[in-house]
Structures are given as C-alpha cells and as structure tokens.
mmCIF file of C-alpha atoms in Angstrom:
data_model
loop_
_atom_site.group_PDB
_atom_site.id
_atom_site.type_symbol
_atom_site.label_atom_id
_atom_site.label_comp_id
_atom_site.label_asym_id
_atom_site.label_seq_id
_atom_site.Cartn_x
_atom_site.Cartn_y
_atom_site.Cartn_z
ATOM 1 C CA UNK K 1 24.735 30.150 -9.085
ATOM 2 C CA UNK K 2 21.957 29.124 -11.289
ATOM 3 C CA UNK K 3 23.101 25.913 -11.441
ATOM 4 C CA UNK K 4 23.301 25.403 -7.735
ATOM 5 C CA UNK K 5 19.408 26.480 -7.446
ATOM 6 C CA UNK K 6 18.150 24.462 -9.989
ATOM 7 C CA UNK K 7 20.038 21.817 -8.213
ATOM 8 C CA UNK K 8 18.545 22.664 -5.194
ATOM 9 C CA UNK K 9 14.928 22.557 -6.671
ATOM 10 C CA UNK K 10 15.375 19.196 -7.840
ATOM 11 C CA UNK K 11 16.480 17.907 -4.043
ATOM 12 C CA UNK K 12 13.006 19.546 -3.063
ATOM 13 C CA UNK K 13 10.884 18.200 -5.949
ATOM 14 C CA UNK K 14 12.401 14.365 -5.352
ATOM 15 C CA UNK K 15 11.928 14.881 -1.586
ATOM 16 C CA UNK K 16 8.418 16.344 -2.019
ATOM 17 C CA UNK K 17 6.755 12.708 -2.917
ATOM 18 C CA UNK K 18 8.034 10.257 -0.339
ATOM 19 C CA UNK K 19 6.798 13.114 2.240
ATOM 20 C CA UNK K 20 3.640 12.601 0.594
ATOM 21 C CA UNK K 21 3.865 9.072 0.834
ATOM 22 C CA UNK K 22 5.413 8.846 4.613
ATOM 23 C CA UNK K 23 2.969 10.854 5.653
ATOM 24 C CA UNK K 24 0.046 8.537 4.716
ATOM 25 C CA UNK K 25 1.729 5.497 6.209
ATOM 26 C CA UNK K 26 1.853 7.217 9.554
ATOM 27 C CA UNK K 27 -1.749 7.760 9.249
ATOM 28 C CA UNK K 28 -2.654 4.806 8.946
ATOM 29 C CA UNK K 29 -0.447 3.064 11.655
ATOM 30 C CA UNK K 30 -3.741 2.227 13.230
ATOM 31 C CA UNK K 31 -5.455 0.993 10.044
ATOM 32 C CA UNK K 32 -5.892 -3.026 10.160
ATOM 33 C CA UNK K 33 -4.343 -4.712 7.547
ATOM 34 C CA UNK K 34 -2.373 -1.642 6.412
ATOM 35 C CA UNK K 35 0.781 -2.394 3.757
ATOM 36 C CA UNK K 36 3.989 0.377 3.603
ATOM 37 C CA UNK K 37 5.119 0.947 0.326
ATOM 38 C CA UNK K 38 8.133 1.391 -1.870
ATOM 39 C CA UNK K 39 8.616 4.704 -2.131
ATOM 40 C CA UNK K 40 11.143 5.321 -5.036
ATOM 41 C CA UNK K 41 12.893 2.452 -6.766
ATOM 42 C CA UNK K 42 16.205 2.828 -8.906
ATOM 43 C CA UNK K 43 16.548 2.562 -12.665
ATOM 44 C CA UNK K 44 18.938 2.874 -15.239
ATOM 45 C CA UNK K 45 18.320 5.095 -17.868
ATOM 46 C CA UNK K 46 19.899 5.750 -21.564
ATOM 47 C CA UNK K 47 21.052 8.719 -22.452
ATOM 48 C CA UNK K 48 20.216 10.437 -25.969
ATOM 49 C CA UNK K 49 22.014 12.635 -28.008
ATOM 50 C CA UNK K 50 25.359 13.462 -28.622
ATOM 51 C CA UNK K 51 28.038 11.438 -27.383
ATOM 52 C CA UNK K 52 28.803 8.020 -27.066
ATOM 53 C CA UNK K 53 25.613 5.345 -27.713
ATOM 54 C CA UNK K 54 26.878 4.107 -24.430
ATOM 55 C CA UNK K 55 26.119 6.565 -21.618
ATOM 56 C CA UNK K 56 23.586 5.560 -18.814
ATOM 57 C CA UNK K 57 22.914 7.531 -15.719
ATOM 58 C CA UNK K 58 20.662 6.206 -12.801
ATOM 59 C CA UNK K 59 17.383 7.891 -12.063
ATOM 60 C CA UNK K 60 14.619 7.515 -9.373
ATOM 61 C CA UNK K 61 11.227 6.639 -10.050
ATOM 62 C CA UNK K 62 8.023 7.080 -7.986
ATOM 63 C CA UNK K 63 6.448 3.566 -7.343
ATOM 64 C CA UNK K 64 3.730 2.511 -4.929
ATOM 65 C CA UNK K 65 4.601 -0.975 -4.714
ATOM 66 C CA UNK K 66 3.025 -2.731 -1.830
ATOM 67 C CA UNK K 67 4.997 -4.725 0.853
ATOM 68 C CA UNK K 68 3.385 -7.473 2.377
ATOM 69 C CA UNK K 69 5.263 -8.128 5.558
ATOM 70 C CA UNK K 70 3.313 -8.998 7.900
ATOM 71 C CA UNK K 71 2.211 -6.479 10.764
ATOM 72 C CA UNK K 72 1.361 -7.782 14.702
ATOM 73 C CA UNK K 73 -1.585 -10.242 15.046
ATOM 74 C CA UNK K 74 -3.916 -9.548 17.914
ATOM 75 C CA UNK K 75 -6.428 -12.122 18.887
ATOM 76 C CA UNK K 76 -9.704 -10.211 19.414
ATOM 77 C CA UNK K 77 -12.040 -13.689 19.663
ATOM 78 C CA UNK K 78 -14.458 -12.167 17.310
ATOM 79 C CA UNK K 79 -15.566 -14.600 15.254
ATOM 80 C CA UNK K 80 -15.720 -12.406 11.646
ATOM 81 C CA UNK K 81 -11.949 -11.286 12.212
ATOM 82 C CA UNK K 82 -9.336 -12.234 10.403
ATOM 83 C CA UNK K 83 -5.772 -12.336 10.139
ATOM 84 C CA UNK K 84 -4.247 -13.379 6.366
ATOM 85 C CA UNK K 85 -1.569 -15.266 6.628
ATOM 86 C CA UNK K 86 1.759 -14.749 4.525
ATOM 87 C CA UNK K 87 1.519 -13.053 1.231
ATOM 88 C CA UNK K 88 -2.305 -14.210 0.982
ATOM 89 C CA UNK K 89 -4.795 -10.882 -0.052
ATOM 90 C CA UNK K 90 -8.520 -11.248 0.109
ATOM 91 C CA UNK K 91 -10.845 -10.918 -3.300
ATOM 92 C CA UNK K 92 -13.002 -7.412 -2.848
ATOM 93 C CA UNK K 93 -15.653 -5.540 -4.866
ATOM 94 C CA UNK K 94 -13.803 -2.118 -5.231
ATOM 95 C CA UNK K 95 -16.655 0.999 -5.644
ATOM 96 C CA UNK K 96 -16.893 0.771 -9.359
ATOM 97 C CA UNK K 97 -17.530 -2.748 -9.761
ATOM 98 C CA UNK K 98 -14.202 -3.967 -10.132
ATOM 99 C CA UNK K 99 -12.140 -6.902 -8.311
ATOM 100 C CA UNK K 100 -9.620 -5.659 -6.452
ATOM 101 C CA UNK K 101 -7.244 -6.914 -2.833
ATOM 102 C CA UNK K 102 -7.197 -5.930 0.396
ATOM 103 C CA UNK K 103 -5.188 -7.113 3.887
ATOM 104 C CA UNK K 104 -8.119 -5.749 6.046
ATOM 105 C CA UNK K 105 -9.835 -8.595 7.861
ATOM 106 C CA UNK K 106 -12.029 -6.606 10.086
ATOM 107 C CA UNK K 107 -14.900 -7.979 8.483
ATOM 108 C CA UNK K 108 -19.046 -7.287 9.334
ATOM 109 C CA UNK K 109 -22.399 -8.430 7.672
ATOM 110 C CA UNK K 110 -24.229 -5.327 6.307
ATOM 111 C CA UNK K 111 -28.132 -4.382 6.197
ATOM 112 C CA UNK K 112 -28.194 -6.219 3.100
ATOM 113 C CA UNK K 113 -26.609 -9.511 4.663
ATOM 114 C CA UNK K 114 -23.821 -9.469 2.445
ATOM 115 C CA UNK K 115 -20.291 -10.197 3.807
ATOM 116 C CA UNK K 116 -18.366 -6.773 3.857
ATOM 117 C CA UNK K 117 -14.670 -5.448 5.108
ATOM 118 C CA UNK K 118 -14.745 -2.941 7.640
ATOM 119 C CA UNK K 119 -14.246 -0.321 4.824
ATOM 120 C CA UNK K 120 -17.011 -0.948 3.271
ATOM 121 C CA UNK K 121 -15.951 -3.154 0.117
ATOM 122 C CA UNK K 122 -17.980 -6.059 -0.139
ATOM 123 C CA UNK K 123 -15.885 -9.388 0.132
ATOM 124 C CA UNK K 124 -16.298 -11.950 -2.928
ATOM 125 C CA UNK K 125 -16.681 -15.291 -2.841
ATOM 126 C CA UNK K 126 -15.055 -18.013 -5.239
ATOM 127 C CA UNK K 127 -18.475 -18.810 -6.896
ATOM 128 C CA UNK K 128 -20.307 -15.371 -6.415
ATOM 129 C CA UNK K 129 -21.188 -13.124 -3.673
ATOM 130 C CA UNK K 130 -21.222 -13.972 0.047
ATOM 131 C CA UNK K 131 -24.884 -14.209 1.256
ATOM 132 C CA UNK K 132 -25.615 -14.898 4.973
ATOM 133 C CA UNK K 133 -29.200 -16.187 5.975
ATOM 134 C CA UNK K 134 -31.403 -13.698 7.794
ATOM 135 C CA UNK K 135 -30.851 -14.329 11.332
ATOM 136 C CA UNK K 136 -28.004 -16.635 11.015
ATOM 137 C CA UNK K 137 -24.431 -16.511 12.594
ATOM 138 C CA UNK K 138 -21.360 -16.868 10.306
ATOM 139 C CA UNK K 139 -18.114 -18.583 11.096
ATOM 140 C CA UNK K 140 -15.203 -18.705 9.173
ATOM 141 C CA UNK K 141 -12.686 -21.309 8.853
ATOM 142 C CA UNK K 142 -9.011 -20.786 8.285
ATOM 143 C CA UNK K 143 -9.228 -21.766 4.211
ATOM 144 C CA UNK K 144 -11.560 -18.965 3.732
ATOM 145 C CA UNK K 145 -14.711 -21.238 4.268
ATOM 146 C CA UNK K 146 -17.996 -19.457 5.285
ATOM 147 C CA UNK K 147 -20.254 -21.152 7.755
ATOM 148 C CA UNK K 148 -23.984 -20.154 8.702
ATOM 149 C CA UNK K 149 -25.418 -21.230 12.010
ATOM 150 C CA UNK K 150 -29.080 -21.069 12.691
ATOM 151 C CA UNK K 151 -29.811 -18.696 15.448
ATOM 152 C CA UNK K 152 -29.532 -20.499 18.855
ATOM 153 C CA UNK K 153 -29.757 -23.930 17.440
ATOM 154 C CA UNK K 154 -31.902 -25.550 18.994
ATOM 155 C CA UNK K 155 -31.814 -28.958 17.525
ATOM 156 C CA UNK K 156 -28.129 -29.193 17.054
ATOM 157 C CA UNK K 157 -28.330 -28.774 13.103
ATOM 158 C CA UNK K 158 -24.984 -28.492 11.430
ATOM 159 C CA UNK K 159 -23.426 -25.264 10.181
ATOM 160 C CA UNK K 160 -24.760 -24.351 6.670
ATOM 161 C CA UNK K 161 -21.409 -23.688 3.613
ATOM 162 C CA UNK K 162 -22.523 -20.293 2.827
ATOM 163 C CA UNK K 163 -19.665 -20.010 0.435
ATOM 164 C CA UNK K 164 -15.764 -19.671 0.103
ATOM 165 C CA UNK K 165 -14.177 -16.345 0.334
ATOM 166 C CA UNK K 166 -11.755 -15.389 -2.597
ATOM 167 C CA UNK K 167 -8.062 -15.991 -1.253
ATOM 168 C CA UNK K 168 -4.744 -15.529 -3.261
ATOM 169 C CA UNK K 169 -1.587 -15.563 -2.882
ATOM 170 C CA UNK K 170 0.685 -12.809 -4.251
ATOM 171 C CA UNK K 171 3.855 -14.166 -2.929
ATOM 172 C CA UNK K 172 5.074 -14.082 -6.671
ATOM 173 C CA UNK K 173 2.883 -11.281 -8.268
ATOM 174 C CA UNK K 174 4.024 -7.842 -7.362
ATOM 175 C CA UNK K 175 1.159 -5.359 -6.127
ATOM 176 C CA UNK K 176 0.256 -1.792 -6.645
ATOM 177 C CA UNK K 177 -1.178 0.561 -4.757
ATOM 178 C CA UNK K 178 -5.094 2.129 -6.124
ATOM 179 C CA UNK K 179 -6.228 5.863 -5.683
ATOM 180 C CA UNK K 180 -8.797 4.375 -3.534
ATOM 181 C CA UNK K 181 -6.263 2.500 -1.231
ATOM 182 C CA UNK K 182 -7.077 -1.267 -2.535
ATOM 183 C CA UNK K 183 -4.581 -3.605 -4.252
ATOM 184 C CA UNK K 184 -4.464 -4.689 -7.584
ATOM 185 C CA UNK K 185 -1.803 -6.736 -9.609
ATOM 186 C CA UNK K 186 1.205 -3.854 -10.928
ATOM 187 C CA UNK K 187 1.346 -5.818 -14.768
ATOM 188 C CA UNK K 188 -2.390 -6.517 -15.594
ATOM 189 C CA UNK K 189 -2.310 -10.224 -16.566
ATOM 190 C CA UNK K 190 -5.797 -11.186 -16.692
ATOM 191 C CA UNK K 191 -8.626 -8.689 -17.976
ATOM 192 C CA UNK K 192 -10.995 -10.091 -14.506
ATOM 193 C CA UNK K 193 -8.251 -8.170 -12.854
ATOM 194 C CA UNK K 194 -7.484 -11.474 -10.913
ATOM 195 C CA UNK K 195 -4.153 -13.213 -9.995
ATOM 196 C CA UNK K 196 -2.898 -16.005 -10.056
ATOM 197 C CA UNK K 197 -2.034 -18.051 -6.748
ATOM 198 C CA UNK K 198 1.756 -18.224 -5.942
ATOM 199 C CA UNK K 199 3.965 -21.302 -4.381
ATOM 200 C CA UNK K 200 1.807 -21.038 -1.098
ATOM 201 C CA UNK K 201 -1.619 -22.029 -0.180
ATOM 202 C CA UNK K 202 -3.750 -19.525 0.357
ATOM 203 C CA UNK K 203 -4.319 -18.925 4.427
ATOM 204 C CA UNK K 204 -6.133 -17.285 7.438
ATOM 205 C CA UNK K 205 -6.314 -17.062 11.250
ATOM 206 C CA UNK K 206 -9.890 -16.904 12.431
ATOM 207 C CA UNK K 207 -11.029 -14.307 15.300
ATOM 208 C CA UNK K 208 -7.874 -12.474 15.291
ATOM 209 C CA UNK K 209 -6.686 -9.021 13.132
ATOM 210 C CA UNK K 210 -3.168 -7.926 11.587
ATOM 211 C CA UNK K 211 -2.265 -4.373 12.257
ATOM 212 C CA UNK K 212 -0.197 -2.071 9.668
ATOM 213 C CA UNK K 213 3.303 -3.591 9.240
ATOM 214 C CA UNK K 214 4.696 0.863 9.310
ATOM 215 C CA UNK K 215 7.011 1.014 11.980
ATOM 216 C CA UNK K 216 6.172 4.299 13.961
ATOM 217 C CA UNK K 217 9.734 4.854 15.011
ATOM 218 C CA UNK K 218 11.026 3.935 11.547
ATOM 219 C CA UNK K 219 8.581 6.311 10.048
ATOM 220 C CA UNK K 220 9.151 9.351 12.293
ATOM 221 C CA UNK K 221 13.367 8.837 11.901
ATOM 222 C CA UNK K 222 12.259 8.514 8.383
ATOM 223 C CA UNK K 223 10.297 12.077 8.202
ATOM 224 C CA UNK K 224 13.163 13.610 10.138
ATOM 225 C CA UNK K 225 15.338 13.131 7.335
ATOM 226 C CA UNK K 226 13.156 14.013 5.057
ATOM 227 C CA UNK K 227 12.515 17.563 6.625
ATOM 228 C CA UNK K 228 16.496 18.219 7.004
ATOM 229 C CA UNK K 229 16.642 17.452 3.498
ATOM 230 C CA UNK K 230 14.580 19.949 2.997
ATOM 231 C CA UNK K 231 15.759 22.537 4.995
ATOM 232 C CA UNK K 232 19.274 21.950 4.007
ATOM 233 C CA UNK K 233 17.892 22.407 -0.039
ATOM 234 C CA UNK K 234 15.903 25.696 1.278
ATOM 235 C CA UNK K 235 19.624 26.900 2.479
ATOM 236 C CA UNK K 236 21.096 26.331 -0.696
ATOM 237 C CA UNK K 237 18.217 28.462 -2.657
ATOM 238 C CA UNK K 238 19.155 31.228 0.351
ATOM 239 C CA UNK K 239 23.083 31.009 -0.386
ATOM 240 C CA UNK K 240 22.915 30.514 -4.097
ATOM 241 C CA UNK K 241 21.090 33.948 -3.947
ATOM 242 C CA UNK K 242 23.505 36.213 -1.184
ATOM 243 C CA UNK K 243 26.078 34.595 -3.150
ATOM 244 C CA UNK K 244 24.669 35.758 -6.344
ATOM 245 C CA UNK K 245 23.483 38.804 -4.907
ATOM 246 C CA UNK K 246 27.313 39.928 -3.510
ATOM 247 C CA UNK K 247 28.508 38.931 -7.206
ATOM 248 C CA UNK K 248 25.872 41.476 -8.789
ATOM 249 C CA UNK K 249 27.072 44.257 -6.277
ATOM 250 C CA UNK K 250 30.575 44.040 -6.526
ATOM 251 C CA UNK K 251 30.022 44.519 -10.138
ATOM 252 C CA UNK K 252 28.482 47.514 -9.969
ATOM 253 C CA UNK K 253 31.360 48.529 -7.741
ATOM 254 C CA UNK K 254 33.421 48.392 -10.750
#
C-alpha cells in the first residue's frame, strides 16, 4: 500500500506545476502580446546502477519555453501600437539593466520622453536609446523605424529619424521564459544577452496590437483535467489507507 501512495504523491507533485503554469496563462488572456508556454517536455534518461549499462526510462521535465504563435491582431489606429509580425520579439531594457524580449507592442512615451512598453520596460534602439523631442509626435514604420513630427507642423517640415527600434527574429533561437515575465534566449550565446536574427526579416504592423495567443477554452478543458487528476490521486491516498487500514485490523483479529 505504500507503494500505491508514494505513487500517488508523485501524480500530485508532477500535476502541481503545470497548474501553476495554466493558471498564469489564463491570467493573462487579456495581456497584449502574451506567449503560452511549454509546460513539461519529454526526455530520456540513463539509468545507474546495477543492471544492464543499457536501461533508459523517460522522464518529464519542467520547461518554460515560449511559443510564439501568433495571437489575434486588432487594429486600434493608435499610432504607437504595434503588432510584431511572425517570430519577430522587440529589444527591451529589463529592471536591472539587462537586454531582454518582449511581444508587447502597446507602447507610450514616458515623463522622461523615452520610448517605453506599456509595462514599463524601456524599448532600445539599434544605436542607443529611443529619445523623442519635447513636444514632438512619433510614428513608427513597419521596419521598426522611429519618426518625430514637429507639433502641428506648420511649415510642412519632414518627419525627423529619431532612431530604429531593436527587432529580431527568433524563428530559429528557442526562448525562455524570465521571473519577471520577459524573454531571453534558453542557451546564452552572446554575453550582450542578444540574438541573432533567424531566416526572416524582422517585421511590424503599425497602429494595431496582438493579443495572448492562450486559448481560453483550451485552457479551461486544460485545468479540468488537471483538477480530476488530482482528485483521482487524492482517492488513491484515501484507498491506499482504508485498504491499509482493513489489512492492520484483520490482523489484530488474528
């Protein structure tokens, strides 16, 4: 019977992590630019000891690799929206400094005039910081391109190339998922924490957003499971123990 609850345990403990994870892609249905994840992934592992040098058994392992299908484009008109197309991520300065990716093109100009997503991270540019001219009016092309217009333009002057927002494509570099919800490459291959571009040009749509590719049926089928699992582990425990329990009296009966 011991056996059968430690079996049992094990169901709850592998179950206990993709609830985790399920959970926080149904929050953020609503977020733009959200990415599901891989949840658990399948190995093969060796086994050591005695025995034959030629025993495997699979195992699951816990991975928070990002997938970058895309989610629903909505056309809002606003002209510092923007919709990446493809596998193409968008350069940010995470909180400590670092470079990091994002999908979320809900973008804003702060106090400071800087170019900033709508999370806060400030957006980076391919040959420094984004800087927009007090007063001025951005517009940004679909190759990342940063334009500043003069307020009401009066004399017709052309739009000013504030800079170039940093665009890759990960089509061919697998991403993970940080504690503080940005991307960043799964292998580290360059030290800047930069990637390189993969077979596709980098691309955006301009005055539009991409919502969170989670599918809220999927997901909700998804945590049903996940709960019967659960339960069905729980009843286990609960038998393993009458039966145990009935083996312990009878026993004594003797």
């Amino acid at each position: 019977m011991d056996r059968l609850a430690y079996t049992s345990l094990t169901g709850l403990s592998e179950t206990a992590y993709p609830q985790r994870q399920l959970n926080n892609e149904i929050a953020n249905i609503n977020t733009p630019g959200f990415k599901r994840s891989y949840s658990i992934v399948a190995k093969t592992l060796k086994v050591e000891g005695a025995g034959l040098d030629t025993r495997f058994e699979p195992s699951n392992t816990h991975v928070d690799r990002v997938a970058l299908a895309p989610g629903p484009v909505t056309y809002t008109g606003n002209a510092l929206d923007v919709a990446l197309s493809g596998s193409t991520v968008l350069g940010v300065t995470a909180a400590d400094g670092s470079l990091a990716f994002t999908r979320r093109g809900d973008l804003r100009v702060n106090a400071a005039g800087q170019l900033e997503t709508g999370a806060g991270q400030l957006v980076r540019g391919v040959n420094g910081p984004l800087q927009a001219p007090p007063g001025y009016t951005l517009e940004i092309t679909g190759d990342g391109s940063v334009y500043a217009t003069p307020p009401n333009n009066p004399q017709g002057a052309a739009p000013v190339l504030v800079g170039r927002m940093l665009l890759r494509d990960a089509s061919t570099t697998p991403l993970k998922r940080r504690s503080d919800t940005l991307l960043e490459p799964e292998t580290a291959r360059n030290p800047s924490g930069d990637i390189a571009d993969g077979r596709q040009a980098p691309a955006l749509t301009p005055g539009a957003l991409e919502g969170s590719n989670v599918s809220a049926f999927e997901s909700l089928v998804r945590l049903m499971e996940l709960t019967r699992a659960y339960e069905a582990n729980i009843r286990f425990i609960k038998e393993a123990k009458t039966i145990d329990e009935a083996g312990a009296s009878m026993m004594k009966s003797s």
